[in-house]
Amino acid sequence: MVKTTQGNDEDCNNFYAASAAPLSAHRTHSAPTGSGRPSAFGPYRVLRLIGGGGAGWIYLCRTGDGSRVAVKVAGPAAGIECLRRESAACAAISHPNVVRVVGSYWVTPSPYLALEYIDGQSFRQLVQANGPIPARLAAEYGRQTACGLSNLHAAGWVHRDIKPSNLMCTRTGQVKLIDFGAAARVDAADNPSTGWGSVLYLAPELARRPNLTDPRSDVYGLGAVLYYLLTGRSPSPAGTDAGLFLWALTADARPAPRLGRRVPAELAMAVRRMLAPDPAHRHPSAAAVAEVLSRWQKATSRQPK
Protein backbone atom coordinates (compact mmCIF):
# COMPACT_ATOMS: atom_id res chain seq x y z
CA MET A 1 0.00 0.00 0.00
CA VAL A 2 1.23 3.49 -0.80
CA LYS A 3 0.31 6.54 1.23
CA THR A 4 -0.13 9.45 -1.16
CA THR A 5 -1.17 13.06 -1.22
CA GLN A 6 -2.53 15.08 -4.07
CA GLY A 7 -3.67 18.62 -4.75
CA ASN A 8 -4.05 20.89 -1.72
CA ASP A 9 -2.98 18.15 0.67
CA GLU A 10 0.61 18.87 -0.36
CA ASP A 11 0.56 22.01 1.76
CA CYS A 12 -0.10 19.95 4.90
CA ASN A 13 3.66 19.33 4.97
CA ASN A 14 4.56 22.98 4.45
CA PHE A 15 4.95 23.87 8.10
CA TYR A 16 7.76 26.38 8.05
CA ALA A 17 6.84 29.35 5.86
CA ALA A 18 6.51 32.67 7.61
CA SER A 19 4.51 34.05 4.72
CA ALA A 20 2.33 30.98 4.22
CA ALA A 21 -1.42 31.40 4.26
CA PRO A 22 -3.20 29.77 7.22
CA LEU A 23 -3.36 26.04 6.70
CA SER A 24 -6.66 25.46 8.49
CA ALA A 25 -8.34 24.82 5.14
CA HIS A 26 -6.07 21.84 4.58
CA ARG A 27 -6.42 20.14 7.96
CA THR A 28 -7.73 16.64 8.24
CA HIS A 29 -7.68 16.58 12.05
CA SER A 30 -8.53 19.33 14.51
CA ALA A 31 -5.68 21.09 16.28
CA PRO A 32 -5.90 22.12 19.93
CA THR A 33 -7.52 25.55 20.28
CA GLY A 34 -8.30 28.00 23.05
CA SER A 35 -7.44 26.74 26.51
CA GLY A 36 -6.49 23.36 25.02
CA ARG A 37 -3.63 24.84 22.99
CA PRO A 38 -0.23 24.31 24.61
CA SER A 39 1.52 27.41 25.93
CA ALA A 40 5.01 25.94 25.75
CA PHE A 41 7.04 22.89 24.76
CA GLY A 42 9.84 22.66 27.29
CA PRO A 43 11.96 25.80 26.80
CA TYR A 44 10.02 26.86 23.69
CA ARG A 45 7.17 29.32 24.30
CA VAL A 46 4.32 28.97 21.81
CA LEU A 47 3.53 32.07 19.74
CA ARG A 48 1.00 30.61 17.33
CA LEU A 49 -0.03 27.54 15.39
CA ILE A 50 1.49 27.63 11.89
CA GLY A 51 -0.44 24.68 10.49
CA GLY A 52 -0.50 20.97 9.93
CA GLY A 53 -2.80 18.01 9.55
CA GLY A 54 -2.91 14.30 10.20
CA ALA A 55 0.87 14.02 9.98
CA GLY A 56 1.41 16.52 12.76
CA TRP A 57 1.17 20.10 13.97
CA ILE A 58 3.74 22.86 13.78
CA TYR A 59 3.91 25.74 16.22
CA LEU A 60 5.96 28.90 15.91
CA CYS A 61 7.79 29.22 19.19
CA ARG A 62 10.32 31.51 20.82
CA THR A 63 13.35 30.43 22.81
CA GLY A 64 14.72 32.05 25.94
CA ASP A 65 17.19 34.11 23.92
CA GLY A 66 14.42 35.46 21.68
CA SER A 67 15.10 33.39 18.57
CA ARG A 68 12.29 31.60 16.75
CA VAL A 69 11.95 27.86 16.17
CA ALA A 70 9.32 25.59 14.64
CA VAL A 71 8.13 22.87 17.02
CA LYS A 72 6.63 19.82 15.36
CA VAL A 73 4.22 17.55 17.24
CA ALA A 74 3.26 14.15 15.82
CA GLY A 75 -0.29 13.77 14.55
CA PRO A 76 -2.57 10.71 14.48
CA ALA A 77 -1.71 9.78 10.88
CA ALA A 78 2.03 9.63 11.45
CA GLY A 79 3.02 9.03 15.05
CA ILE A 80 6.26 9.34 16.91
CA GLU A 81 8.10 7.08 14.44
CA CYS A 82 7.99 9.78 11.79
CA LEU A 83 9.37 12.33 14.23
CA ARG A 84 12.18 9.99 15.21
CA ARG A 85 13.07 9.36 11.55
CA GLU A 86 13.06 13.08 10.85
CA SER A 87 15.25 13.76 13.86
CA ALA A 88 17.73 11.02 12.96
CA ALA A 89 17.97 12.01 9.29
CA CYS A 90 18.45 15.72 9.99
CA ALA A 91 20.93 15.04 12.79
CA ALA A 92 23.01 12.86 10.47
CA ILE A 93 24.23 15.89 8.52
CA SER A 94 24.84 19.59 8.88
CA HIS A 95 24.29 21.37 5.58
CA PRO A 96 22.96 24.83 4.69
CA ASN A 97 20.36 23.32 2.33
CA VAL A 98 18.85 20.98 4.93
CA VAL A 99 16.61 22.07 7.80
CA ARG A 100 18.42 21.91 11.12
CA VAL A 101 17.18 20.17 14.29
CA VAL A 102 17.66 22.33 17.38
CA GLY A 103 16.08 20.11 20.03
CA SER A 104 13.80 17.19 20.79
CA TYR A 105 11.77 15.58 23.57
CA TRP A 106 10.67 11.96 23.38
CA VAL A 107 8.77 11.40 26.62
CA THR A 108 5.10 10.54 26.11
CA PRO A 109 2.43 11.79 25.93
CA SER A 110 3.88 14.95 24.32
CA PRO A 111 7.00 14.22 22.28
CA TYR A 112 8.12 16.97 19.94
CA LEU A 113 10.86 18.00 17.54
CA ALA A 114 12.24 21.56 17.43
CA LEU A 115 13.52 22.72 14.04
CA GLU A 116 15.03 25.92 12.74
CA TYR A 117 12.36 28.35 11.64
CA ILE A 118 12.56 29.12 7.92
CA ASP A 119 11.45 32.58 6.87
CA GLY A 120 10.35 32.10 3.29
CA GLN A 121 8.06 30.23 0.93
CA SER A 122 7.80 26.73 -0.47
CA PHE A 123 8.49 26.12 -4.14
CA ARG A 124 4.82 25.38 -4.53
CA GLN A 125 3.86 28.75 -3.12
CA LEU A 126 6.39 30.51 -5.35
CA VAL A 127 4.95 28.98 -8.52
CA GLN A 128 1.35 29.47 -7.41
CA ALA A 129 2.04 33.17 -6.80
CA ASN A 130 4.27 33.90 -9.81
CA GLY A 131 3.89 31.11 -12.34
CA PRO A 132 6.87 29.24 -13.83
CA ILE A 133 10.19 30.73 -12.79
CA PRO A 134 13.11 31.69 -15.08
CA ALA A 135 15.38 28.85 -16.18
CA ARG A 136 18.54 30.20 -14.51
CA LEU A 137 16.78 30.63 -11.18
CA ALA A 138 15.24 27.15 -11.43
CA ALA A 139 18.68 25.71 -12.13
CA GLU A 140 20.11 27.46 -9.06
CA TYR A 141 17.31 26.14 -6.87
CA GLY A 142 17.85 22.68 -8.33
CA ARG A 143 21.62 22.87 -7.76
CA GLN A 144 21.16 23.81 -4.10
CA THR A 145 18.62 21.02 -3.63
CA ALA A 146 20.97 18.52 -5.25
CA CYS A 147 23.79 19.62 -2.91
CA GLY A 148 21.58 19.04 0.12
CA LEU A 149 20.47 15.65 -1.19
CA SER A 150 24.05 14.64 -1.99
CA ASN A 151 25.06 15.20 1.63
CA LEU A 152 21.96 13.38 2.87
CA HIS A 153 22.75 10.39 0.65
CA ALA A 154 26.41 10.39 1.70
CA ALA A 155 25.20 10.07 5.29
CA GLY A 156 23.23 6.95 4.32
CA TRP A 157 19.72 8.44 4.14
CA VAL A 158 17.12 8.79 1.37
CA HIS A 159 14.40 11.47 1.65
CA ARG A 160 11.74 9.64 -0.45
CA ASP A 161 9.28 12.55 -0.55
CA ILE A 162 10.83 15.24 -2.74
CA LYS A 163 8.11 17.62 -3.94
CA PRO A 164 7.55 21.40 -4.23
CA SER A 165 5.95 21.76 -0.80
CA ASN A 166 8.94 20.06 0.87
CA LEU A 167 11.43 22.60 -0.46
CA MET A 168 11.62 26.08 0.99
CA CYS A 169 13.30 29.21 -0.33
CA THR A 170 14.33 31.82 2.21
CA ARG A 171 14.11 35.55 1.60
CA THR A 172 17.84 35.52 0.73
CA GLY A 173 17.43 32.78 -1.89
CA GLN A 174 18.73 29.85 0.12
CA VAL A 175 16.97 26.53 -0.48
CA LYS A 176 16.04 24.34 2.49
CA LEU A 177 14.96 20.71 2.25
CA ILE A 178 12.31 19.94 4.88
CA ASP A 179 9.98 17.20 6.15
CA PHE A 180 11.99 14.02 6.64
CA GLY A 181 9.12 11.97 8.04
CA ALA A 182 9.34 9.52 5.14
CA ALA A 183 13.15 9.31 5.17
CA ALA A 184 14.82 5.93 5.52
CA ARG A 185 18.34 4.61 5.84
CA VAL A 186 19.78 2.86 2.82
CA ASP A 187 21.20 0.03 4.95
CA ALA A 188 18.37 -0.40 7.47
CA ALA A 189 16.40 -3.63 7.71
CA ASP A 190 13.33 -2.00 9.26
CA ASN A 191 12.49 0.71 6.73
CA PRO A 192 8.81 1.71 6.46
CA SER A 193 6.85 -0.79 4.38
CA THR A 194 4.43 1.92 3.28
CA GLY A 195 5.42 4.21 0.44
CA TRP A 196 5.12 7.93 0.99
CA GLY A 197 4.70 11.07 -1.00
CA SER A 198 2.52 12.71 -3.57
CA VAL A 199 1.79 10.52 -6.58
CA LEU A 200 2.38 13.62 -8.69
CA TYR A 201 6.10 13.39 -7.87
CA LEU A 202 6.46 9.70 -7.01
CA ALA A 203 9.31 7.78 -8.64
CA PRO A 204 7.92 4.75 -10.55
CA GLU A 205 10.06 2.29 -8.60
CA LEU A 206 8.54 3.51 -5.30
CA ALA A 207 5.08 2.77 -6.68
CA ARG A 208 6.19 -0.85 -7.22
CA ARG A 209 8.34 -1.26 -4.11
CA PRO A 210 7.16 1.12 -1.37
CA ASN A 211 9.98 0.24 1.05
CA LEU A 212 12.76 0.84 -1.52
CA THR A 213 15.60 3.12 -0.38
CA ASP A 214 17.43 4.07 -3.56
CA PRO A 215 18.96 7.58 -3.73
CA ARG A 216 18.04 7.69 -7.42
CA SER A 217 14.38 7.94 -6.35
CA ASP A 218 15.27 11.35 -4.90
CA VAL A 219 16.92 12.25 -8.22
CA TYR A 220 13.58 11.53 -9.92
CA GLY A 221 11.78 13.66 -7.32
CA LEU A 222 14.18 16.54 -7.96
CA GLY A 223 13.59 16.21 -11.69
CA ALA A 224 9.84 16.36 -11.09
CA VAL A 225 10.27 19.47 -8.94
CA LEU A 226 12.40 21.17 -11.61
CA TYR A 227 9.75 20.29 -14.18
CA TYR A 228 7.19 21.99 -11.94
CA LEU A 229 9.34 25.09 -11.46
CA LEU A 230 9.93 25.44 -15.20
CA THR A 231 6.42 24.68 -16.47
CA GLY A 232 4.06 25.37 -13.58
CA ARG A 233 2.70 21.83 -13.58
CA SER A 234 3.79 18.39 -12.41
CA PRO A 235 5.12 15.84 -14.91
CA SER A 236 2.18 13.57 -14.07
CA PRO A 237 -1.27 14.19 -15.55
CA ALA A 238 -4.11 15.47 -13.41
CA GLY A 239 -6.45 12.81 -12.09
CA THR A 240 -7.46 10.73 -9.12
CA ASP A 241 -4.92 9.14 -6.79
CA ALA A 242 -5.79 5.72 -8.23
CA GLY A 243 -5.29 6.93 -11.78
CA LEU A 244 -2.01 8.64 -10.94
CA PHE A 245 -0.77 5.56 -9.14
CA LEU A 246 -1.50 3.46 -12.23
CA TRP A 247 0.28 6.09 -14.33
CA ALA A 248 3.37 5.75 -12.10
CA LEU A 249 3.24 1.95 -12.28
CA THR A 250 3.20 2.02 -16.09
CA ALA A 251 5.82 4.74 -16.51
CA ASP A 252 8.27 2.36 -18.20
CA ALA A 253 5.98 2.30 -21.24
CA ARG A 254 6.43 6.05 -21.84
CA PRO A 255 9.37 8.40 -22.45
CA ALA A 256 10.05 11.17 -19.95
CA PRO A 257 7.73 14.14 -20.54
CA ARG A 258 8.91 17.12 -22.59
CA LEU A 259 9.17 20.60 -21.11
CA GLY A 260 8.29 22.78 -24.09
CA ARG A 261 10.25 25.25 -26.21
CA ARG A 262 10.51 27.91 -23.53
CA VAL A 263 12.99 25.83 -21.52
CA PRO A 264 16.59 25.85 -22.82
CA ALA A 265 17.38 22.58 -24.58
CA GLU A 266 20.36 21.53 -22.46
CA LEU A 267 18.51 22.18 -19.20
CA ALA A 268 15.43 20.36 -20.51
CA MET A 269 17.63 17.40 -21.43
CA ALA A 270 19.05 17.25 -17.89
CA VAL A 271 15.57 17.36 -16.34
CA ARG A 272 14.26 14.66 -18.69
CA ARG A 273 17.19 12.42 -17.73
CA MET A 274 16.31 12.85 -14.04
CA LEU A 275 12.77 11.77 -14.94
CA ALA A 276 13.83 8.59 -16.74
CA PRO A 277 11.45 5.78 -15.67
CA ASP A 278 14.38 3.38 -15.24
CA PRO A 279 16.68 4.50 -12.38
CA ALA A 280 19.68 3.14 -14.33
CA HIS A 281 19.06 5.76 -17.02
CA ARG A 282 19.02 8.74 -14.63
CA HIS A 283 21.98 10.72 -13.39
CA PRO A 284 23.79 8.32 -11.07
CA SER A 285 23.64 10.59 -8.03
CA ALA A 286 22.48 13.91 -6.66
CA ALA A 287 26.11 15.05 -6.77
CA ALA A 288 26.14 14.39 -10.52
CA VAL A 289 22.97 16.47 -10.89
CA ALA A 290 24.56 19.35 -8.96
CA GLU A 291 27.57 19.20 -11.28
CA VAL A 292 25.44 19.20 -14.44
CA LEU A 293 23.38 22.16 -13.26
CA SER A 294 26.49 24.05 -12.14
CA ARG A 295 28.11 23.57 -15.56
CA TRP A 296 24.96 24.80 -17.29
CA GLN A 297 24.85 27.86 -15.03
CA LYS A 298 28.47 28.72 -15.82
CA ALA A 299 27.93 28.27 -19.55
CA THR A 300 24.83 30.44 -19.64
CA SER A 301 26.31 33.14 -17.39
CA ARG A 302 28.65 34.00 -20.27
CA GLN A 303 25.69 34.52 -22.57
CA PRO A 304 23.86 37.86 -22.84
CA LYS A 305 20.69 38.01 -20.79
XYZ file of C-alpha atoms in Angstrom:
305
model
C 0.000 0.000 0.000
C 1.229 3.492 -0.804
C 0.306 6.539 1.226
C -0.134 9.447 -1.155
C -1.172 13.063 -1.216
C -2.534 15.076 -4.065
C -3.665 18.615 -4.749
C -4.054 20.892 -1.717
C -2.980 18.148 0.668
C 0.607 18.874 -0.355
C 0.561 22.006 1.758
C -0.096 19.954 4.897
C 3.656 19.327 4.972
C 4.562 22.984 4.446
C 4.947 23.870 8.101
C 7.762 26.384 8.053
C 6.837 29.345 5.861
C 6.507 32.666 7.609
C 4.510 34.048 4.715
C 2.332 30.982 4.221
C -1.417 31.397 4.263
C -3.199 29.772 7.217
C -3.360 26.035 6.704
C -6.656 25.460 8.495
C -8.343 24.819 5.143
C -6.075 21.839 4.579
C -6.418 20.135 7.965
C -7.730 16.640 8.239
C -7.677 16.584 12.046
C -8.530 19.329 14.509
C -5.681 21.093 16.276
C -5.903 22.117 19.933
C -7.519 25.548 20.280
C -8.295 27.996 23.050
C -7.437 26.735 26.510
C -6.492 23.358 25.018
C -3.634 24.838 22.995
C -0.229 24.308 24.613
C 1.521 27.409 25.925
C 5.014 25.943 25.754
C 7.039 22.895 24.763
C 9.836 22.661 27.286
C 11.960 25.805 26.803
C 10.017 26.860 23.693
C 7.174 29.319 24.305
C 4.316 28.975 21.807
C 3.532 32.071 19.738
C 0.995 30.611 17.329
C -0.034 27.543 15.388
C 1.492 27.627 11.892
C -0.444 24.685 10.489
C -0.501 20.967 9.932
C -2.801 18.015 9.550
C -2.909 14.296 10.200
C 0.871 14.019 9.980
C 1.413 16.524 12.762
C 1.168 20.101 13.972
C 3.743 22.864 13.777
C 3.912 25.740 16.220
C 5.955 28.896 15.913
C 7.792 29.224 19.191
C 10.321 31.513 20.823
C 13.351 30.432 22.811
C 14.717 32.048 25.937
C 17.190 34.108 23.922
C 14.417 35.465 21.678
C 15.100 33.391 18.567
C 12.286 31.597 16.751
C 11.950 27.857 16.174
C 9.322 25.590 14.636
C 8.129 22.869 17.017
C 6.631 19.815 15.359
C 4.223 17.547 17.241
C 3.260 14.149 15.817
C -0.290 13.770 14.553
C -2.572 10.712 14.481
C -1.710 9.780 10.881
C 2.027 9.627 11.452
C 3.021 9.035 15.049
C 6.261 9.344 16.912
C 8.096 7.075 14.437
C 7.991 9.785 11.788
C 9.368 12.334 14.229
C 12.176 9.988 15.208
C 13.068 9.360 11.546
C 13.057 13.081 10.846
C 15.251 13.764 13.858
C 17.727 11.016 12.956
C 17.970 12.014 9.286
C 18.453 15.724 9.986
C 20.927 15.044 12.788
C 23.010 12.863 10.467
C 24.227 15.885 8.516
C 24.843 19.591 8.880
C 24.291 21.370 5.582
C 22.959 24.826 4.687
C 20.365 23.323 2.325
C 18.846 20.977 4.932
C 16.606 22.071 7.796
C 18.422 21.910 11.124
C 17.183 20.169 14.293
C 17.658 22.332 17.378
C 16.077 20.114 20.031
C 13.798 17.186 20.789
C 11.772 15.585 23.567
C 10.667 11.963 23.377
C 8.774 11.398 26.624
C 5.098 10.537 26.106
C 2.435 11.791 25.933
C 3.881 14.949 24.324
C 7.001 14.215 22.279
C 8.119 16.974 19.935
C 10.863 17.999 17.542
C 12.243 21.565 17.434
C 13.524 22.717 14.044
C 15.033 25.920 12.738
C 12.356 28.349 11.641
C 12.559 29.120 7.924
C 11.454 32.579 6.874
C 10.354 32.097 3.286
C 8.058 30.231 0.930
C 7.802 26.727 -0.469
C 8.494 26.124 -4.144
C 4.815 25.383 -4.534
C 3.858 28.750 -3.118
C 6.395 30.512 -5.350
C 4.949 28.984 -8.516
C 1.347 29.467 -7.410
C 2.045 33.165 -6.805
C 4.266 33.900 -9.809
C 3.887 31.109 -12.345
C 6.868 29.237 -13.835
C 10.187 30.735 -12.785
C 13.113 31.692 -15.077
C 15.383 28.846 -16.175
C 18.537 30.199 -14.513
C 16.780 30.631 -11.178
C 15.237 27.154 -11.426
C 18.680 25.706 -12.133
C 20.106 27.458 -9.064
C 17.307 26.145 -6.865
C 17.848 22.681 -8.333
C 21.616 22.866 -7.760
C 21.161 23.809 -4.104
C 18.616 21.021 -3.625
C 20.970 18.524 -5.245
C 23.788 19.624 -2.907
C 21.575 19.037 0.124
C 20.466 15.651 -1.193
C 24.046 14.640 -1.988
C 25.061 15.199 1.625
C 21.964 13.376 2.872
C 22.747 10.388 0.650
C 26.408 10.391 1.700
C 25.201 10.068 5.295
C 23.228 6.947 4.321
C 19.717 8.442 4.136
C 17.122 8.793 1.370
C 14.400 11.474 1.648
C 11.737 9.637 -0.451
C 9.280 12.552 -0.546
C 10.831 15.242 -2.741
C 8.108 17.622 -3.936
C 7.550 21.397 -4.229
C 5.947 21.757 -0.795
C 8.940 20.062 0.873
C 11.432 22.596 -0.464
C 11.615 26.081 0.988
C 13.304 29.206 -0.328
C 14.334 31.822 2.211
C 14.108 35.551 1.601
C 17.837 35.517 0.732
C 17.432 32.783 -1.893
C 18.734 29.848 0.117
C 16.965 26.527 -0.481
C 16.043 24.344 2.492
C 14.964 20.710 2.250
C 12.314 19.943 4.882
C 9.982 17.197 6.152
C 11.987 14.017 6.640
C 9.118 11.971 8.045
C 9.340 9.515 5.143
C 13.147 9.309 5.170
C 14.816 5.933 5.517
C 18.343 4.607 5.840
C 19.780 2.859 2.822
C 21.205 0.033 4.945
C 18.374 -0.403 7.469
C 16.402 -3.625 7.715
C 13.327 -1.997 9.263
C 12.486 0.707 6.734
C 8.812 1.715 6.460
C 6.850 -0.787 4.378
C 4.428 1.916 3.282
C 5.423 4.210 0.435
C 5.124 7.929 0.990
C 4.701 11.068 -1.005
C 2.517 12.708 -3.572
C 1.794 10.524 -6.585
C 2.377 13.625 -8.688
C 6.097 13.393 -7.868
C 6.459 9.700 -7.015
C 9.306 7.775 -8.639
C 7.923 4.748 -10.553
C 10.062 2.286 -8.598
C 8.540 3.508 -5.303
C 5.083 2.772 -6.685
C 6.189 -0.847 -7.221
C 8.343 -1.255 -4.105
C 7.163 1.121 -1.366
C 9.978 0.239 1.049
C 12.761 0.839 -1.517
C 15.595 3.121 -0.384
C 17.426 4.074 -3.561
C 18.961 7.583 -3.731
C 18.040 7.695 -7.417
C 14.383 7.944 -6.355
C 15.270 11.345 -4.898
C 16.923 12.246 -8.224
C 13.583 11.528 -9.920
C 11.784 13.660 -7.323
C 14.184 16.544 -7.958
C 13.587 16.214 -11.695
C 9.839 16.356 -11.089
C 10.268 19.473 -8.937
C 12.397 21.171 -11.608
C 9.750 20.290 -14.185
C 7.186 21.986 -11.943
C 9.343 25.092 -11.457
C 9.926 25.442 -15.196
C 6.416 24.676 -16.473
C 4.061 25.368 -13.579
C 2.700 21.828 -13.576
C 3.787 18.387 -12.409
C 5.117 15.836 -14.913
C 2.184 13.570 -14.066
C -1.266 14.186 -15.545
C -4.111 15.470 -13.412
C -6.451 12.808 -12.094
C -7.459 10.729 -9.115
C -4.919 9.145 -6.793
C -5.789 5.718 -8.228
C -5.295 6.931 -11.784
C -2.013 8.641 -10.941
C -0.768 5.563 -9.140
C -1.505 3.463 -12.228
C 0.281 6.090 -14.330
C 3.367 5.748 -12.104
C 3.242 1.950 -12.276
C 3.196 2.016 -16.086
C 5.824 4.744 -16.511
C 8.267 2.365 -18.202
C 5.983 2.300 -21.240
C 6.435 6.055 -21.839
C 9.373 8.397 -22.447
C 10.055 11.170 -19.953
C 7.727 14.144 -20.540
C 8.905 17.115 -22.591
C 9.169 20.596 -21.106
C 8.294 22.775 -24.090
C 10.249 25.245 -26.207
C 10.509 27.914 -23.525
C 12.987 25.826 -21.518
C 16.591 25.846 -22.824
C 17.382 22.579 -24.582
C 20.363 21.534 -22.461
C 18.512 22.177 -19.202
C 15.434 20.363 -20.506
C 17.626 17.396 -21.431
C 19.049 17.253 -17.890
C 15.571 17.358 -16.340
C 14.261 14.662 -18.685
C 17.187 12.421 -17.731
C 16.315 12.847 -14.041
C 12.773 11.771 -14.940
C 13.826 8.592 -16.745
C 11.450 5.782 -15.672
C 14.384 3.384 -15.244
C 16.680 4.496 -12.383
C 19.684 3.143 -14.332
C 19.063 5.763 -17.024
C 19.025 8.742 -14.632
C 21.978 10.724 -13.386
C 23.788 8.316 -11.072
C 23.644 10.587 -8.034
C 22.483 13.910 -6.664
C 26.107 15.048 -6.768
C 26.139 14.393 -10.515
C 22.969 16.470 -10.889
C 24.564 19.350 -8.964
C 27.573 19.202 -11.284
C 25.440 19.196 -14.438
C 23.381 22.159 -13.261
C 26.485 24.047 -12.143
C 28.111 23.572 -15.561
C 24.956 24.797 -17.287
C 24.847 27.865 -15.026
C 28.470 28.718 -15.824
C 27.932 28.267 -19.551
C 24.826 30.441 -19.644
C 26.312 33.138 -17.388
C 28.650 34.004 -20.272
C 25.688 34.515 -22.573
C 23.861 37.857 -22.843
C 20.691 38.010 -20.786
